[in-house]
Amino acid sequence: MALQECHPTAVLLTSVLAAVLGSLQVGYHTGNVNAPAKIMEQFFNETMRDRHNQTISDHSLTLLWSLSVSIKDFGALLGSLGVKHLADSLGRRNSILVVNCLSVVGACLMVISKAIRAFETLILGRLLFGLFCGLVMSLNPLYIQEVSPTSLRGAFATLNQVAFASGILLGMVSGLETVLGTVDRWDMMLSLSLIPALAQYLILPFCPESPRYLLINKGQESKADAALLKLRGNRDVVLAELEEMKGEAAHTQPRVSICQFLKKRSYRLPIVIVLFVNLASQLSGFNAVINYSTTIFQASFDQAKYLTLGVGAVNVTFTLVAFFLMEKAGRRRLLLIGFICIALCSLLMTVVDSVLHLVPQMGTLQVLLVFCLISAYELGPGPISWFLAGELFDQPGRPIGMAFSSMLNWGGKFVLALLFPPVLKLIGGYTYLLFMVLAVIGFVFTWFQLPETKGRTFDEIAEEFRGKDFLPLHNKNCFNTFT
């Protein structure tokens, strides 16, 4: 049944914006360690000298700093394992509120590390914050997609990436020496994520729980009706959407275990799609550029930290472009454009890096290519990789699908953050050829396997795959797979 067009209400917008405050925190602690890296490495060295009267070797310091940066992503990988349990037992909104405490505790540990002269506390704080990242970057799109109308689902889910990119830019700005990235103030810089964390505690409790969770998971139709009415503000729209949710509930079982998730025929293709799209997105170079852009630019420019701000600005700009294009161009087209542009940029970056020592003026082209790679990533692979699983799986499988997606995303980030510096030292610019290959794989797989989900209800999308379980497809012809 086609659902009526729905205009966003104040309650819906507040709910979405309150949820993405968590993504803002994640982005902030992704971008704020880039510019002041040398200052924080100096803190590590001074701490070791105070304790043992000796400094850390350059090689060991590089590995220790790589661990400090990547431990957040490793924590996020672990945190992803808890998404299903929290989302199904506490609900989508309440889970976001509960995991927010990990952000608060992690930030506090990072802040006090300087006062107690213990870099281990900073690493532990980033690990705890990483647990928060793995949970909230799945719970946020899960909640946003389930409270949003079908016509705005992809665009609103993209706001999660907009907030993430905005947080990265804010982190980059705060990390500058002219702001808070100094020997005296870097601990204050790490504390600023507490502001959106506390704001979320003040706003989100007044937002409705996911109506789909209330009806399909909990069987509470009256509460689902009340939540939908707050979110939509139109009784006719509410009745139509309730009927759609009841239709989905009739086709699904209340809960799915991990074993059932892996064995269910209708989940097999979505699992493979999520696997390839997410790994291609996260291993295609974006995360290396975001974490180490200052290092990349230092070979050609003295003020590399300010060029890094350009990376952050381009990052935010093109997430906003994706927000406006998501419901017009569709997921599939934006992914294809993004992957092929990333592959081309990576190839050209290899060429530029190989001749940079002969033609230093090529440094400007290198910066331009980095900006283009960032743009291509945020146009499609970046935002879509975070919420695609939420569209491909039905209600019982959605939390596990989002957890699986989050594990792939954070696992890819962890691998790149940990290995990019030593691999770059080992093979230089040829590292970008590896990124090119992965982007090409993502393009090819998207072209042949990914159906378009734009404008389709959750039940219509699930029906495309339900035939794999030999169940009747009531509206088989209405699903336009490859437009």
Short mmCIF file of C-alpha atoms in Angstrom, two decimals:
data_model
loop_
_atom_site.label_atom_id
_atom_site.label_comp_id
_atom_site.label_asym_id
_atom_site.label_seq_id
_atom_site.Cartn_x
_atom_site.Cartn_y
_atom_site.Cartn_z
CA MET A 1 0.00 0.00 0.00
CA ALA A 2 1.37 3.38 -1.00
CA LEU A 3 1.79 5.67 1.96
CA GLN A 4 0.74 9.30 1.87
CA GLU A 5 3.31 12.04 1.58
CA CYS A 6 4.31 13.28 5.00
CA HIS A 7 5.83 16.61 5.92
CA PRO A 8 8.29 16.67 8.84
CA THR A 9 6.84 17.84 12.13
CA ALA A 10 8.68 19.68 14.91
CA VAL A 11 8.67 16.49 17.01
CA LEU A 12 10.20 14.46 14.17
CA LEU A 13 12.91 17.04 13.49
CA THR A 14 13.70 17.33 17.21
CA SER A 15 13.93 13.54 17.55
CA VAL A 16 16.30 13.22 14.60
CA LEU A 17 18.50 16.14 15.65
CA ALA A 18 18.64 14.90 19.26
CA ALA A 19 19.75 11.47 18.06
CA VAL A 20 22.54 12.78 15.82
CA LEU A 21 24.16 14.64 18.73
CA GLY A 22 25.80 11.29 19.43
CA SER A 23 27.28 11.19 15.92
CA LEU A 24 28.56 14.73 16.45
CA GLN A 25 30.56 13.47 19.44
CA VAL A 26 31.95 10.56 17.40
CA GLY A 27 33.11 12.90 14.65
CA TYR A 28 34.64 15.33 17.12
CA HIS A 29 36.95 12.72 18.63
CA THR A 30 37.82 11.50 15.13
CA GLY A 31 39.05 14.91 13.97
CA ASN A 32 40.56 16.48 17.09
CA VAL A 33 43.70 14.30 17.34
CA ASN A 34 44.98 15.10 13.85
CA ALA A 35 46.55 18.56 14.19
CA PRO A 36 47.91 18.29 17.79
CA ALA A 37 49.40 14.82 17.22
CA LYS A 38 52.99 16.01 17.79
CA ILE A 39 52.05 17.78 21.03
CA MET A 40 50.32 14.68 22.37
CA GLU A 41 53.21 12.46 21.30
CA GLN A 42 55.45 14.85 23.26
CA PHE A 43 53.20 14.27 26.30
CA PHE A 44 53.71 10.51 25.89
CA ASN A 45 57.49 11.03 25.77
CA GLU A 46 57.57 13.34 28.78
CA THR A 47 55.49 10.92 30.81
CA MET A 48 57.89 8.09 30.02
CA ARG A 49 60.88 10.29 30.84
CA ASP A 50 59.37 11.28 34.20
CA ARG A 51 58.79 7.64 35.10
CA HIS A 52 61.87 5.90 33.77
CA ASN A 53 64.27 8.73 32.88
CA GLN A 54 64.32 7.67 29.23
CA THR A 55 62.47 8.63 26.06
CA ILE A 56 60.54 6.48 23.62
CA SER A 57 62.26 5.66 20.32
CA ASP A 58 60.76 7.18 17.18
CA HIS A 59 59.61 3.79 15.92
CA SER A 60 57.96 2.86 19.22
CA LEU A 61 56.38 6.30 19.50
CA THR A 62 54.86 5.92 16.00
CA LEU A 63 53.39 2.55 16.96
CA LEU A 64 52.13 3.87 20.31
CA TRP A 65 50.45 6.86 18.67
CA SER A 66 48.93 4.63 15.97
CA LEU A 67 47.53 2.48 18.77
CA SER A 68 46.15 5.55 20.55
CA VAL A 69 44.37 6.71 17.39
CA SER A 70 43.11 3.29 16.33
CA ILE A 71 42.04 2.03 19.79
CA LYS A 72 38.82 4.05 19.42
CA ASP A 73 37.96 2.12 16.29
CA PHE A 74 38.83 -1.19 17.98
CA GLY A 75 36.53 -0.26 20.87
CA ALA A 76 33.81 0.58 18.35
CA LEU A 77 34.26 -2.85 16.78
CA LEU A 78 33.64 -4.43 20.20
CA GLY A 79 30.76 -2.07 20.96
CA SER A 80 28.96 -3.18 17.79
CA LEU A 81 28.41 -6.58 19.38
CA GLY A 82 25.96 -5.08 21.87
CA VAL A 83 23.65 -3.35 19.38
CA LYS A 84 21.08 -6.15 19.02
CA HIS A 85 20.71 -6.81 22.76
CA LEU A 86 20.28 -3.15 23.65
CA ALA A 87 18.01 -2.25 20.73
CA ASP A 88 15.66 -5.18 21.31
CA SER A 89 15.58 -5.08 25.10
CA LEU A 90 15.62 -1.35 25.88
CA GLY A 91 14.25 0.10 22.67
CA ARG A 92 15.96 2.35 20.13
CA ARG A 93 15.68 5.71 21.95
CA ASN A 94 16.45 4.41 25.44
CA SER A 95 19.50 2.52 24.17
CA ILE A 96 20.96 5.76 22.78
CA LEU A 97 20.49 7.40 26.19
CA VAL A 98 22.12 4.49 28.03
CA VAL A 99 25.21 4.26 25.82
CA ASN A 100 25.72 8.03 26.05
CA CYS A 101 27.23 7.45 29.51
CA LEU A 102 30.18 5.70 27.83
CA SER A 103 30.90 8.93 25.96
CA VAL A 104 30.81 10.95 29.18
CA VAL A 105 33.09 8.56 31.10
CA GLY A 106 35.50 8.17 28.16
CA ALA A 107 35.82 11.93 27.68
CA CYS A 108 36.44 12.46 31.41
CA LEU A 109 39.24 9.87 31.40
CA MET A 110 40.88 11.53 28.39
CA VAL A 111 40.70 14.93 30.09
CA ILE A 112 42.26 13.83 33.40
CA SER A 113 45.11 11.94 31.71
CA LYS A 114 47.15 15.12 31.51
CA ALA A 115 46.58 16.06 35.16
CA ILE A 116 47.60 12.63 36.47
CA ARG A 117 50.44 12.27 33.92
CA ALA A 118 49.21 8.93 32.56
CA PHE A 119 48.92 8.46 28.81
CA GLU A 120 47.42 5.02 29.53
CA THR A 121 44.34 6.81 30.89
CA LEU A 122 43.99 8.69 27.61
CA ILE A 123 44.17 5.40 25.70
CA LEU A 124 41.62 3.81 28.05
CA GLY A 125 39.33 6.82 27.59
CA ARG A 126 39.51 6.47 23.82
CA LEU A 127 38.75 2.74 24.16
CA LEU A 128 35.61 3.44 26.23
CA PHE A 129 34.62 6.20 23.85
CA GLY A 130 35.11 3.68 21.05
CA LEU A 131 32.57 1.35 22.67
CA PHE A 132 30.14 4.27 22.54
CA CYS A 133 30.98 4.87 18.87
CA GLY A 134 30.25 1.28 17.86
CA LEU A 135 26.89 1.33 19.62
CA VAL A 136 25.61 4.79 18.77
CA MET A 137 26.56 4.77 15.08
CA SER A 138 24.22 1.77 14.68
CA LEU A 139 21.52 2.84 17.12
CA ASN A 140 21.23 6.33 15.62
CA PRO A 141 20.37 5.34 12.03
CA LEU A 142 18.20 2.51 13.39
CA TYR A 143 16.13 4.98 15.43
CA ILE A 144 16.11 7.66 12.72
CA GLN A 145 14.95 5.28 9.98
CA GLU A 146 12.17 3.84 12.14
CA VAL A 147 10.74 7.24 13.15
CA SER A 148 11.05 8.77 9.65
CA PRO A 149 8.42 8.56 6.89
CA THR A 150 9.39 6.50 3.85
CA SER A 151 9.76 9.56 1.61
CA LEU A 152 12.37 11.11 3.96
CA ARG A 153 14.00 7.99 5.41
CA GLY A 154 17.23 8.11 3.43
CA ALA A 155 17.66 11.88 3.71
CA PHE A 156 17.15 11.89 7.49
CA ALA A 157 19.46 8.89 7.91
CA THR A 158 22.08 10.90 6.00
CA LEU A 159 21.88 13.55 8.75
CA ASN A 160 23.72 11.03 10.91
CA GLN A 161 26.70 11.39 8.55
CA VAL A 162 26.23 15.18 8.36
CA ALA A 163 26.57 15.36 12.15
CA PHE A 164 29.57 13.01 12.04
CA ALA A 165 31.32 15.13 9.39
CA SER A 166 30.47 18.34 11.26
CA GLY A 167 32.00 16.85 14.39
CA ILE A 168 35.17 16.03 12.47
CA LEU A 169 35.43 19.64 11.29
CA LEU A 170 34.82 20.99 14.80
CA GLY A 171 37.48 18.63 16.11
CA MET A 172 39.95 19.80 13.48
CA VAL A 173 39.31 23.45 14.32
CA SER A 174 39.61 22.92 18.08
CA GLY A 175 42.88 21.03 17.56
CA LEU A 176 44.64 23.97 15.90
CA GLU A 177 47.43 25.70 17.83
CA THR A 178 45.56 28.97 17.53
CA VAL A 179 42.52 27.43 19.28
CA LEU A 180 43.00 24.60 21.83
CA GLY A 181 45.67 22.38 20.27
CA THR A 182 48.47 23.64 22.51
CA VAL A 183 50.61 22.16 25.26
CA ASP A 184 48.53 23.95 27.88
CA ARG A 185 45.03 23.44 26.50
CA TRP A 186 44.82 20.10 24.68
CA ASP A 187 43.07 18.50 27.65
CA MET A 188 40.36 21.20 27.46
CA MET A 189 40.02 20.38 23.77
CA LEU A 190 39.18 16.76 24.63
CA SER A 191 36.43 17.85 27.03
CA LEU A 192 34.21 19.68 24.53
CA SER A 193 32.32 16.51 23.51
CA LEU A 194 30.65 16.64 26.92
CA ILE A 195 28.48 19.53 25.71
CA PRO A 196 26.48 17.58 23.07
CA ALA A 197 26.45 14.55 25.39
CA LEU A 198 24.71 16.52 28.13
CA ALA A 199 22.42 18.22 25.59
CA GLN A 200 21.28 14.81 24.41
CA TYR A 201 20.30 13.86 27.97
CA LEU A 202 18.19 17.02 28.16
CA ILE A 203 16.33 16.59 24.84
CA LEU A 204 16.06 12.91 23.82
CA PRO A 205 13.96 11.70 26.83
CA PHE A 206 11.09 13.89 25.54
CA CYS A 207 11.19 12.32 22.05
CA PRO A 208 8.96 9.35 21.11
CA GLU A 209 10.21 5.77 20.97
CA SER A 210 10.30 4.07 17.56
CA PRO A 211 6.69 3.19 16.61
CA ARG A 212 7.91 0.15 14.67
CA TYR A 213 9.66 -1.16 17.78
CA LEU A 214 6.57 -0.58 19.91
CA LEU A 215 4.21 -2.33 17.48
CA ILE A 216 6.26 -5.11 15.88
CA ASN A 217 8.68 -5.95 18.70
CA LYS A 218 6.52 -5.21 21.75
CA GLY A 219 2.98 -5.58 20.37
CA GLN A 220 1.92 -2.25 21.94
CA GLU A 221 -0.37 -0.84 19.26
CA SER A 222 -1.80 1.99 21.37
CA LYS A 223 1.67 3.28 22.27
CA ALA A 224 2.81 2.94 18.66
CA ASP A 225 -0.26 4.91 17.56
CA ALA A 226 0.46 7.68 20.09
CA ALA A 227 4.13 7.87 19.09
CA LEU A 228 3.24 8.02 15.38
CA LEU A 229 0.70 10.77 15.98
CA LYS A 230 3.36 12.89 17.70
CA LEU A 231 5.80 12.25 14.86
CA ARG A 232 3.39 12.73 11.93
CA GLY A 233 0.71 15.07 13.27
CA ASN A 234 -1.82 13.69 10.76
CA ARG A 235 -4.33 10.98 11.68
CA ASP A 236 -4.77 9.73 8.09
CA VAL A 237 -1.01 9.31 7.66
CA VAL A 238 -0.84 7.52 11.01
CA LEU A 239 -3.56 5.04 10.06
CA ALA A 240 -1.91 4.26 6.71
CA GLU A 241 1.49 3.76 8.32
CA LEU A 242 0.07 1.56 11.07
CA GLU A 243 -1.49 -0.67 8.42
CA GLU A 244 1.88 -0.94 6.64
CA MET A 245 3.58 -1.90 9.91
CA LYS A 246 0.91 -4.50 10.66
CA GLY A 247 1.49 -5.95 7.20
CA GLU A 248 5.21 -6.25 7.94
CA ALA A 249 4.48 -7.78 11.35
CA ALA A 250 2.33 -10.44 9.70
CA HIS A 251 5.27 -11.53 7.54
CA THR A 252 7.91 -11.63 10.27
CA GLN A 253 8.62 -13.36 13.53
CA PRO A 254 9.06 -11.16 16.65
CA ARG A 255 12.74 -11.96 17.20
CA VAL A 256 15.60 -13.54 15.27
CA SER A 257 18.67 -15.09 16.90
CA ILE A 258 22.12 -14.66 15.41
CA CYS A 259 22.09 -18.29 14.21
CA GLN A 260 18.69 -17.80 12.57
CA PHE A 261 19.95 -14.55 11.03
CA LEU A 262 22.86 -16.35 9.39
CA LYS A 263 20.77 -19.32 8.20
CA LYS A 264 17.71 -17.48 6.88
CA ARG A 265 17.64 -17.64 3.09
CA SER A 266 16.08 -14.19 2.66
CA TYR A 267 18.96 -12.60 4.61
CA ARG A 268 21.80 -14.14 2.60
CA LEU A 269 21.92 -11.64 -0.26
CA PRO A 270 21.46 -8.62 2.07
CA ILE A 271 24.32 -9.93 4.23
CA VAL A 272 26.61 -10.21 1.19
CA ILE A 273 25.57 -6.76 -0.06
CA VAL A 274 26.27 -5.16 3.33
CA LEU A 275 29.62 -6.98 3.51
CA PHE A 276 30.92 -5.74 0.16
CA VAL A 277 29.52 -2.20 0.31
CA ASN A 278 30.80 -1.55 3.83
CA LEU A 279 34.28 -3.01 3.36
CA ALA A 280 34.72 -1.23 0.03
CA SER A 281 33.58 2.04 1.63
CA GLN A 282 35.78 1.87 4.72
CA LEU A 283 38.92 0.46 3.06
CA SER A 284 38.90 2.79 0.06
CA GLY A 285 41.07 5.44 1.69
CA PHE A 286 38.78 8.01 3.29
CA ASN A 287 39.64 7.09 6.86
CA ALA A 288 43.37 7.21 6.18
CA VAL A 289 43.02 10.70 4.73
CA ILE A 290 40.88 11.94 7.63
CA ASN A 291 43.22 10.57 10.31
CA TYR A 292 46.51 11.47 8.65
CA SER A 293 45.81 14.32 6.21
CA THR A 294 48.23 16.63 8.04
CA THR A 295 51.01 14.05 7.59
CA ILE A 296 50.16 13.66 3.89
CA PHE A 297 50.29 17.42 3.24
CA GLN A 298 53.45 18.11 5.29
CA ALA A 299 55.69 16.91 2.47
CA SER A 300 54.64 19.87 0.32
CA PHE A 301 53.24 22.55 2.62
CA ASP A 302 54.44 24.21 5.82
CA GLN A 303 50.91 25.05 7.00
CA ALA A 304 49.50 21.56 6.46
CA LYS A 305 47.22 21.87 9.50
CA TYR A 306 45.18 24.55 7.76
CA LEU A 307 44.83 22.44 4.62
CA THR A 308 43.43 19.75 6.89
CA LEU A 309 40.65 22.21 7.75
CA GLY A 310 39.85 22.24 4.04
CA VAL A 311 39.44 18.47 4.22
CA GLY A 312 36.94 18.90 7.05
CA ALA A 313 35.04 21.66 5.24
CA VAL A 314 34.75 19.62 2.03
CA ASN A 315 33.66 16.66 4.13
CA VAL A 316 30.75 18.59 5.64
CA THR A 317 29.79 20.24 2.35
CA PHE A 318 29.35 16.99 0.47
CA THR A 319 27.45 15.24 3.26
CA LEU A 320 24.97 18.10 2.89
CA VAL A 321 24.93 17.55 -0.88
CA ALA A 322 24.19 13.86 -0.23
CA PHE A 323 21.38 14.86 2.14
CA PHE A 324 19.62 16.80 -0.64
CA LEU A 325 20.30 14.19 -3.35
CA MET A 326 19.51 11.02 -1.38
CA GLU A 327 15.77 10.95 -2.14
CA LYS A 328 16.24 12.24 -5.69
CA ALA A 329 19.16 10.29 -7.12
CA GLY A 330 18.71 7.20 -4.92
CA ARG A 331 21.18 5.04 -3.00
CA ARG A 332 22.41 2.91 -5.89
CA ARG A 333 23.33 5.76 -8.23
CA LEU A 334 25.15 7.73 -5.52
CA LEU A 335 27.15 4.65 -4.52
CA LEU A 336 28.19 3.99 -8.12
CA ILE A 337 29.28 7.61 -8.68
CA GLY A 338 31.13 7.66 -5.35
CA PHE A 339 33.06 4.42 -5.88
CA ILE A 340 34.20 5.18 -9.43
CA CYS A 341 35.34 8.69 -8.45
CA ILE A 342 37.26 7.33 -5.44
CA ALA A 343 39.01 4.80 -7.71
CA LEU A 344 40.01 7.52 -10.18
CA CYS A 345 41.27 9.84 -7.42
CA SER A 346 43.32 7.03 -5.84
CA LEU A 347 44.96 6.20 -9.17
CA LEU A 348 45.88 9.84 -9.77
CA MET A 349 47.18 10.21 -6.19
CA THR A 350 49.60 7.34 -6.85
CA VAL A 351 50.88 9.09 -9.99
CA VAL A 352 51.23 12.44 -8.20
CA ASP A 353 53.02 10.94 -5.22
CA SER A 354 55.54 9.16 -7.47
CA VAL A 355 56.61 12.42 -9.16
CA LEU A 356 56.15 14.81 -6.23
CA HIS A 357 59.86 14.81 -5.34
CA LEU A 358 60.70 15.78 -8.94
CA VAL A 359 57.93 18.34 -9.40
CA PRO A 360 57.09 19.91 -5.99
CA GLN A 361 54.40 22.06 -7.64
CA MET A 362 52.33 18.87 -7.94
CA GLY A 363 51.57 19.26 -4.23
CA THR A 364 48.64 21.52 -5.16
CA LEU A 365 47.19 18.78 -7.36
CA GLN A 366 47.64 16.32 -4.48
CA VAL A 367 45.52 18.54 -2.22
CA LEU A 368 42.86 18.84 -4.92
CA LEU A 369 42.75 15.06 -5.35
CA VAL A 370 42.36 14.56 -1.59
CA PHE A 371 39.45 16.99 -1.63
CA CYS A 372 37.89 15.12 -4.57
CA LEU A 373 38.29 11.76 -2.81
CA ILE A 374 36.59 13.12 0.30
CA SER A 375 33.77 14.55 -1.84
CA ALA A 376 33.21 11.25 -3.65
CA TYR A 377 33.13 9.30 -0.38
CA GLU A 378 30.59 11.58 1.28
CA LEU A 379 28.42 11.75 -1.82
CA GLY A 380 27.48 8.08 -1.48
CA PRO A 381 29.62 5.40 0.21
CA GLY A 382 30.05 7.38 3.44
CA PRO A 383 26.45 8.01 4.50
CA ILE A 384 24.87 5.01 2.73
CA SER A 385 27.20 2.42 4.24
CA TRP A 386 25.94 3.39 7.71
CA PHE A 387 22.21 3.01 7.05
CA LEU A 388 21.93 0.58 4.12
CA ALA A 389 21.58 -2.46 6.40
CA GLY A 390 18.63 -0.81 8.11
CA GLU A 391 16.76 -0.80 4.78
CA LEU A 392 17.71 -4.25 3.49
CA PHE A 393 16.60 -6.23 6.58
CA ASP A 394 13.13 -6.58 8.05
CA GLN A 395 12.25 -5.57 11.63
CA PRO A 396 13.58 -8.63 13.52
CA GLY A 397 16.78 -8.78 11.48
CA ARG A 398 17.42 -5.03 11.40
CA PRO A 399 19.35 -4.70 14.72
CA ILE A 400 21.64 -7.61 13.84
CA GLY A 401 22.11 -6.23 10.34
CA MET A 402 23.02 -2.81 11.75
CA ALA A 403 25.42 -4.44 14.24
CA PHE A 404 27.05 -6.40 11.41
CA SER A 405 27.32 -3.23 9.34
CA SER A 406 28.84 -1.36 12.28
CA MET A 407 31.42 -4.11 12.86
CA LEU A 408 32.50 -3.91 9.23
CA ASN A 409 32.67 -0.12 9.28
CA TRP A 410 34.65 0.15 12.50
CA GLY A 411 36.78 -2.87 11.67
CA GLY A 412 37.79 -1.19 8.41
CA LYS A 413 38.51 2.08 10.22
CA PHE A 414 40.61 0.27 12.81
CA VAL A 415 42.68 -1.56 10.20
CA LEU A 416 43.36 1.64 8.24
CA ALA A 417 44.15 3.77 11.29
CA LEU A 418 46.60 1.15 12.55
CA LEU A 419 48.28 0.11 9.29
CA PHE A 420 48.25 3.19 7.06
CA PRO A 421 51.35 4.91 8.57
CA PRO A 422 53.66 1.86 8.38
CA VAL A 423 52.32 0.78 4.96
CA LEU A 424 52.80 4.32 3.61
CA LYS A 425 56.40 4.27 4.85
CA LEU A 426 56.94 0.87 3.26
CA ILE A 427 55.47 1.31 -0.24
CA GLY A 428 54.79 5.05 -0.39
CA GLY A 429 52.18 6.30 -2.84
CA TYR A 430 51.46 2.81 -4.13
CA THR A 431 49.27 2.47 -1.04
CA TYR A 432 46.61 4.40 -2.95
CA LEU A 433 46.50 1.65 -5.59
CA LEU A 434 45.17 -0.68 -2.90
CA PHE A 435 42.41 1.85 -2.21
CA MET A 436 41.66 2.01 -5.93
CA VAL A 437 41.22 -1.77 -6.18
CA LEU A 438 38.78 -1.83 -3.26
CA ALA A 439 36.75 1.05 -4.71
CA VAL A 440 36.51 -0.79 -8.07
CA ILE A 441 35.30 -3.91 -6.26
CA GLY A 442 32.64 -1.81 -4.52
CA PHE A 443 31.55 -0.32 -7.85
CA VAL A 444 31.27 -3.69 -9.61
CA PHE A 445 29.36 -5.32 -6.78
CA THR A 446 26.96 -2.38 -6.45
CA TRP A 447 26.31 -2.44 -10.19
CA PHE A 448 25.35 -6.12 -10.29
CA GLN A 449 23.80 -6.79 -6.87
CA LEU A 450 22.39 -3.74 -5.10
CA PRO A 451 18.67 -3.00 -5.57
CA GLU A 452 17.36 0.55 -5.29
CA THR A 453 15.53 1.14 -1.98
CA LYS A 454 14.52 4.78 -2.50
CA GLY A 455 10.83 5.39 -1.91
CA ARG A 456 10.07 1.79 -0.84
CA THR A 457 8.54 0.83 2.48
CA PHE A 458 10.42 -1.57 4.72
CA ASP A 459 7.91 -4.31 3.88
CA GLU A 460 8.29 -3.79 0.11
CA ILE A 461 12.07 -4.04 0.40
CA ALA A 462 11.84 -7.17 2.57
CA GLU A 463 9.42 -8.68 0.05
CA GLU A 464 12.11 -8.51 -2.65
CA PHE A 465 14.21 -10.94 -0.62
CA ARG A 466 11.36 -12.91 0.96
CA GLY A 467 11.05 -15.04 -2.18
CA LYS A 468 14.36 -16.64 -1.22
CA ASP A 469 12.42 -18.33 1.60
CA PHE A 470 9.87 -19.58 -0.96
CA LEU A 471 7.19 -17.25 0.45
CA PRO A 472 4.66 -15.62 -1.90
CA LEU A 473 5.57 -12.22 -3.28
CA HIS A 474 2.32 -10.24 -3.21
CA ASN A 475 3.64 -7.19 -5.12
CA LYS A 476 6.64 -8.61 -6.91
CA ASN A 477 6.37 -6.38 -9.97
CA CYS A 478 6.19 -3.11 -7.98
CA PHE A 479 9.78 -3.34 -6.79
CA ASN A 480 12.00 -1.69 -9.38
CA THR A 481 15.31 -3.30 -8.53
CA PHE A 482 17.82 -1.47 -10.65
CA THR A 483 16.55 2.06 -11.32
#
